[in-house]
C-alpha positions as CSV (number, residue, x, y, z in Angstrom):
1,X,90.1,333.8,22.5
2,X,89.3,332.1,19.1
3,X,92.3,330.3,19.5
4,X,90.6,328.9,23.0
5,X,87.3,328.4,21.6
6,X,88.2,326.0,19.1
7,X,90.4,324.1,21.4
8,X,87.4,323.4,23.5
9,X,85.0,322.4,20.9
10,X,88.0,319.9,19.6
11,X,87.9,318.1,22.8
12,X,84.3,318.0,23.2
13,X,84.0,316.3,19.9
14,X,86.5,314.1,20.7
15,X,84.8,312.5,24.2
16,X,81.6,312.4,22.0
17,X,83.3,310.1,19.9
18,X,84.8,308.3,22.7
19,X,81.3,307.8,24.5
20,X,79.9,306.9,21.4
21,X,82.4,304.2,20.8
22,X,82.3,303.1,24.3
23,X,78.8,302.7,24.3
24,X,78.1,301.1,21.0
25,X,80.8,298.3,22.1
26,X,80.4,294.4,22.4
27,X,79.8,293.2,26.0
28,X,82.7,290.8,27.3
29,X,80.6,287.9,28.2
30,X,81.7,286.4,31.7
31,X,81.8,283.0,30.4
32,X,84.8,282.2,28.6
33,X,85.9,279.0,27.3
34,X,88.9,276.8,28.5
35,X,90.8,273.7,26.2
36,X,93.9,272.5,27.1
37,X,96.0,270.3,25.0
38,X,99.3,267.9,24.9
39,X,102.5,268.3,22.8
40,X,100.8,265.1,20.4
41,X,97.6,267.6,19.8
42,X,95.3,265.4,22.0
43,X,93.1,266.9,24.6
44,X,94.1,267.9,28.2
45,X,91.0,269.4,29.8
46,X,88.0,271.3,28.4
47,X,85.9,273.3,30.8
48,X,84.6,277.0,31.3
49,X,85.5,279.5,33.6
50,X,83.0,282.1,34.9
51,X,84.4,285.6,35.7
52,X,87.8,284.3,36.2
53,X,87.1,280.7,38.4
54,X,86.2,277.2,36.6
55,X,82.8,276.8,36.5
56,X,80.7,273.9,35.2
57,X,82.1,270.7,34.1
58,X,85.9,269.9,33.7
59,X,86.9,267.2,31.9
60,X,90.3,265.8,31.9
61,X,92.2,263.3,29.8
62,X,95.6,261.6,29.8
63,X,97.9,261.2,27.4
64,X,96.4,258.5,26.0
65,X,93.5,260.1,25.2
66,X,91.6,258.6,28.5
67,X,89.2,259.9,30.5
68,X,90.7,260.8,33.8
69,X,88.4,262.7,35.5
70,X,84.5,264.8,35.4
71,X,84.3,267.0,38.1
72,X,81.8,269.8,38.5
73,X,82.5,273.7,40.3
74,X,80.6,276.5,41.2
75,X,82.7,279.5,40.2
76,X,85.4,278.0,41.9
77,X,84.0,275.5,44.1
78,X,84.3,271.9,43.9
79,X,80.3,271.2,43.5
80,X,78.1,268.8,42.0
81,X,79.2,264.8,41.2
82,X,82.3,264.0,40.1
83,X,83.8,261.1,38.9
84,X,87.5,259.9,38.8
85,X,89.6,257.4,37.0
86,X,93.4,256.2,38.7
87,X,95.7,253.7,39.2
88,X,95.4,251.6,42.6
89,X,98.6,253.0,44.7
90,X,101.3,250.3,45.4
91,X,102.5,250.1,48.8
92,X,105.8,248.2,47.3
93,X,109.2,248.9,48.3
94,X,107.9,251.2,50.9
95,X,108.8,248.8,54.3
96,X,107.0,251.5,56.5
97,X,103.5,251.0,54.6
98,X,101.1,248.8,56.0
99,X,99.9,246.6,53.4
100,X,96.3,247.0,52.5
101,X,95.2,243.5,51.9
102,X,91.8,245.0,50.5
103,X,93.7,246.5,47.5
104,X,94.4,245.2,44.3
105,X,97.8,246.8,43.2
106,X,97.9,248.2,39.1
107,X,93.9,248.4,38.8
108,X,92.4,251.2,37.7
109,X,89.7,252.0,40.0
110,X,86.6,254.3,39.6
111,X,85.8,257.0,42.4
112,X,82.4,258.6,42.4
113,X,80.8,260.9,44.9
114,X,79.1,264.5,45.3
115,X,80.9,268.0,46.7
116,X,78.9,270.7,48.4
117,X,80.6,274.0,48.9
118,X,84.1,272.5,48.0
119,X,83.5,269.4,50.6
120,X,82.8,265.8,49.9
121,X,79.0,265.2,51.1
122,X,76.8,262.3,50.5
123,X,77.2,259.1,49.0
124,X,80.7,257.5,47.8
125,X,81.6,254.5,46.0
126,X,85.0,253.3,44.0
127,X,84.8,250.5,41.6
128,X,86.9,248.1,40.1
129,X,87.5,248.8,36.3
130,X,85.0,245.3,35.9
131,X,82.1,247.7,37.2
132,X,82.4,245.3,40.4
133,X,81.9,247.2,43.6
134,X,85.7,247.9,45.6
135,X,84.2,250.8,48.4
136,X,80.9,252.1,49.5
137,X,79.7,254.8,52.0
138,X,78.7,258.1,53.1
139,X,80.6,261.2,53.7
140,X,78.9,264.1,55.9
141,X,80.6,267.6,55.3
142,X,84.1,265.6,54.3
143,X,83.7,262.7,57.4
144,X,83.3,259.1,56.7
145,X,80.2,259.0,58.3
146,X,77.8,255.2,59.0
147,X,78.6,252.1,57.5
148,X,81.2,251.5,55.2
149,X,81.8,248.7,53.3
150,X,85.0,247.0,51.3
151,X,84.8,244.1,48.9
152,X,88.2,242.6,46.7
153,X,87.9,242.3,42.9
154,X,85.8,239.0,42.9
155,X,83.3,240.2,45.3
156,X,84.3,238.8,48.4
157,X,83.6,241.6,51.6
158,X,86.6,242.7,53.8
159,X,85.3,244.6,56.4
160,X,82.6,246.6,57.3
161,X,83.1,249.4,59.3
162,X,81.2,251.8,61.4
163,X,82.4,255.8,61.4
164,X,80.9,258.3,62.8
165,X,81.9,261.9,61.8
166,X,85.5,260.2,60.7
167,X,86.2,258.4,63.6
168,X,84.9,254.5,64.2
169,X,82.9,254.0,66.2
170,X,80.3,251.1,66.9
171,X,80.9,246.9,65.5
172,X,82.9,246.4,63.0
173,X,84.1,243.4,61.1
174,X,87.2,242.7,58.9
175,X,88.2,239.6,57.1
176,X,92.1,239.6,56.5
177,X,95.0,237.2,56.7
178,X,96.5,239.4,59.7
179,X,95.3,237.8,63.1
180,X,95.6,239.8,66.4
181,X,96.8,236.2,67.4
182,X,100.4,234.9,69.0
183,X,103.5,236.1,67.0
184,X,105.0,232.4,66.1
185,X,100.9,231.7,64.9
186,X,101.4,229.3,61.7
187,X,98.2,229.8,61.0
188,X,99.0,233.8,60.0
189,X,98.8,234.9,56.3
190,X,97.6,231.3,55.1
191,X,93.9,231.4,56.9
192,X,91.4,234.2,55.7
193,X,90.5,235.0,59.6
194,X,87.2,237.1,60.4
195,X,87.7,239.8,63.4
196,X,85.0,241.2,65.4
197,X,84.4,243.9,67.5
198,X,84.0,247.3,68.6
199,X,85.5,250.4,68.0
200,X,85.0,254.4,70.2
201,X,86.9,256.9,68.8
202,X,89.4,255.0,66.2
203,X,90.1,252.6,69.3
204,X,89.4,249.4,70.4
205,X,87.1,248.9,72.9
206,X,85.2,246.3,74.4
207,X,84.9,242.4,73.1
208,X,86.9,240.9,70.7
209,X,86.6,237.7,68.8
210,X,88.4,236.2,65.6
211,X,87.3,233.2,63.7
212,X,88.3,230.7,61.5
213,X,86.8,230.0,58.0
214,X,84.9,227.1,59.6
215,X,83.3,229.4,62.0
216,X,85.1,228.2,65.3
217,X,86.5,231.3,67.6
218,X,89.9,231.4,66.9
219,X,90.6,233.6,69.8
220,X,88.7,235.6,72.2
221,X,89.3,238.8,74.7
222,X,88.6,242.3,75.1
223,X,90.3,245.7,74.6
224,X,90.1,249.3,76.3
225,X,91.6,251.8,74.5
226,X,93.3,249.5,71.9
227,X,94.9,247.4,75.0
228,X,94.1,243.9,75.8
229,X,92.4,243.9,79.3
230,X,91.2,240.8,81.7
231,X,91.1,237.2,80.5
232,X,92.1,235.8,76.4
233,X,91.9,232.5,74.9
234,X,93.4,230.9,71.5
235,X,91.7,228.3,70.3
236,X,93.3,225.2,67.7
237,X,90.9,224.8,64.6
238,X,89.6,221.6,66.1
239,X,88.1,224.3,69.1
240,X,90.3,222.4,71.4
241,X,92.1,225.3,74.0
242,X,95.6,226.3,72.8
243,X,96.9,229.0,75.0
244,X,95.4,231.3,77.9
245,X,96.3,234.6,78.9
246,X,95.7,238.0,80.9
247,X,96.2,241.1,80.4
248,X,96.0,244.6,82.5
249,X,96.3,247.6,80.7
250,X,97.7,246.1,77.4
251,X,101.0,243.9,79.9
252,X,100.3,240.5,79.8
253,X,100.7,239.3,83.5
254,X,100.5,235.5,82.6
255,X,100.0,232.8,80.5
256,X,99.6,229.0,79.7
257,X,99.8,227.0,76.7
258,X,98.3,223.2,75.9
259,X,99.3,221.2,73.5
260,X,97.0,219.9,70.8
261,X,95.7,215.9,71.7
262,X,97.2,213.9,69.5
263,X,94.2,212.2,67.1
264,X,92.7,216.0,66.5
């Protein structure tokens, strides 16, 4: 019975210890601290997480030592402005890619904008490493959203289009050297030509009208859902008429071309 007694008493003691240990130890603080480094000792990414997700600002850095990125979460969530440094993509050797004439291949470009609960939302704007202004708009809950704009690297604009909720929609105006014009054109990729028109649901539709740098129509037409529909026209630069056409459902049914007057 003794024996029993002072079993129990030892094992009382003993959780009185424990509770007293447990008790009188340091809080773990949910904030813990997050560095990241390369193999030459120079930073990676600093940041905190908060009970297990990131949480604040990230930084990240190349191997250079460059900034590469400031982006903002919300135990977990991408939220908050962010900002982000990279290399314009190249569209080279890929012969599927459409070239984007509006890029400037090997720049480093600057992307800035604000998440809301993990989703792009607000304004947006990229910039050329000069500062100058490459992209401007608006998202609304990730969707291109209004007017957007696109300029090259010495300021000149190359279009500005219309979205709404990530589709265009509405006028829209692009200055390229690609022309919706005749296929043996000599004109195409020597003439900056200006296109104008409309756009429902990513699709052409309704009038149509390129120009050339003077400001004479270099053709003229319309579109329903991206075809070419009813009567076009091609113009020379001199305005002088240089082929007709018409169109039902996107099939051209006929056509006539003129030759320039000599003395023009």
């Amino acid at each position: 019975m003794i024996k029993w007694m002072s079993l129990i008493l030892i094992v009382v003691f003993l959780s009185s210890c424990l509770a007293l240990s447990l008790d009188s130890a340091t809080p773990v603080s949910p904030i813990q601290p997050a560095v990241g480094h390369y193999s030459n000792g120079k930073l990676r990414f600093k940041g905190e997480y908060y009970n297990g997700y990131r949480h604040g600002a990230w930084t990240d850095w190349n191997g250079n030592g460059d900034t590469i990125s400031i982006v903002n979460y919300d135990q977990g969530k991408l939220s908050g402005s962010f900002k982000i440094w990279e290399l314009e993509k190249s569209y080279e050797g890929n012969p599927e890619s459409t070239p984007d004439y509006a890029m400037d291949y090997g720049e480093i470009i600057i992307k800035e904008g604000y998440y809301v609960n993990g989703v792009i939302n607000g304004g947006f704007r990229v910039s050329y490493s000069s500062g100058r202004l490459k992209e401007s708009g608006r998202y609304n809950k990730g969707r291109k959203d209004g007017e957007w704009t696109k300029l090259n690297s010495i300021g000149d604009t190359l279009h500005i289009i219309n979205y709404s909720l990530g589709a265009r929609k509405g006028l829209f105006t692009i200055w390229s050297y690609y022309s919706h014009g005749l296929l043996n054109d000599a004109m195409r990729n020597i003439v900056n030509i200006k296109h104008q028109g409309i756009y429902k649901f990513n699709m052409l539709n309704g009038n149509y009208v390129e120009s050339f740098p003077n400001g004479k129509v270099k053709c003229a037409g319309a579109y329903i859902e991206d075809n070419r529909e009813g009567d076009w026209i091609w113009y020379f630069e001199t305005g002088l008429i240089k082929e007709t056409a018409v169109y039902k459902l996107g099939q051209l049914i006929r056509s006539e071309k003129f030759e320039e007057a000599k003395g023009n």
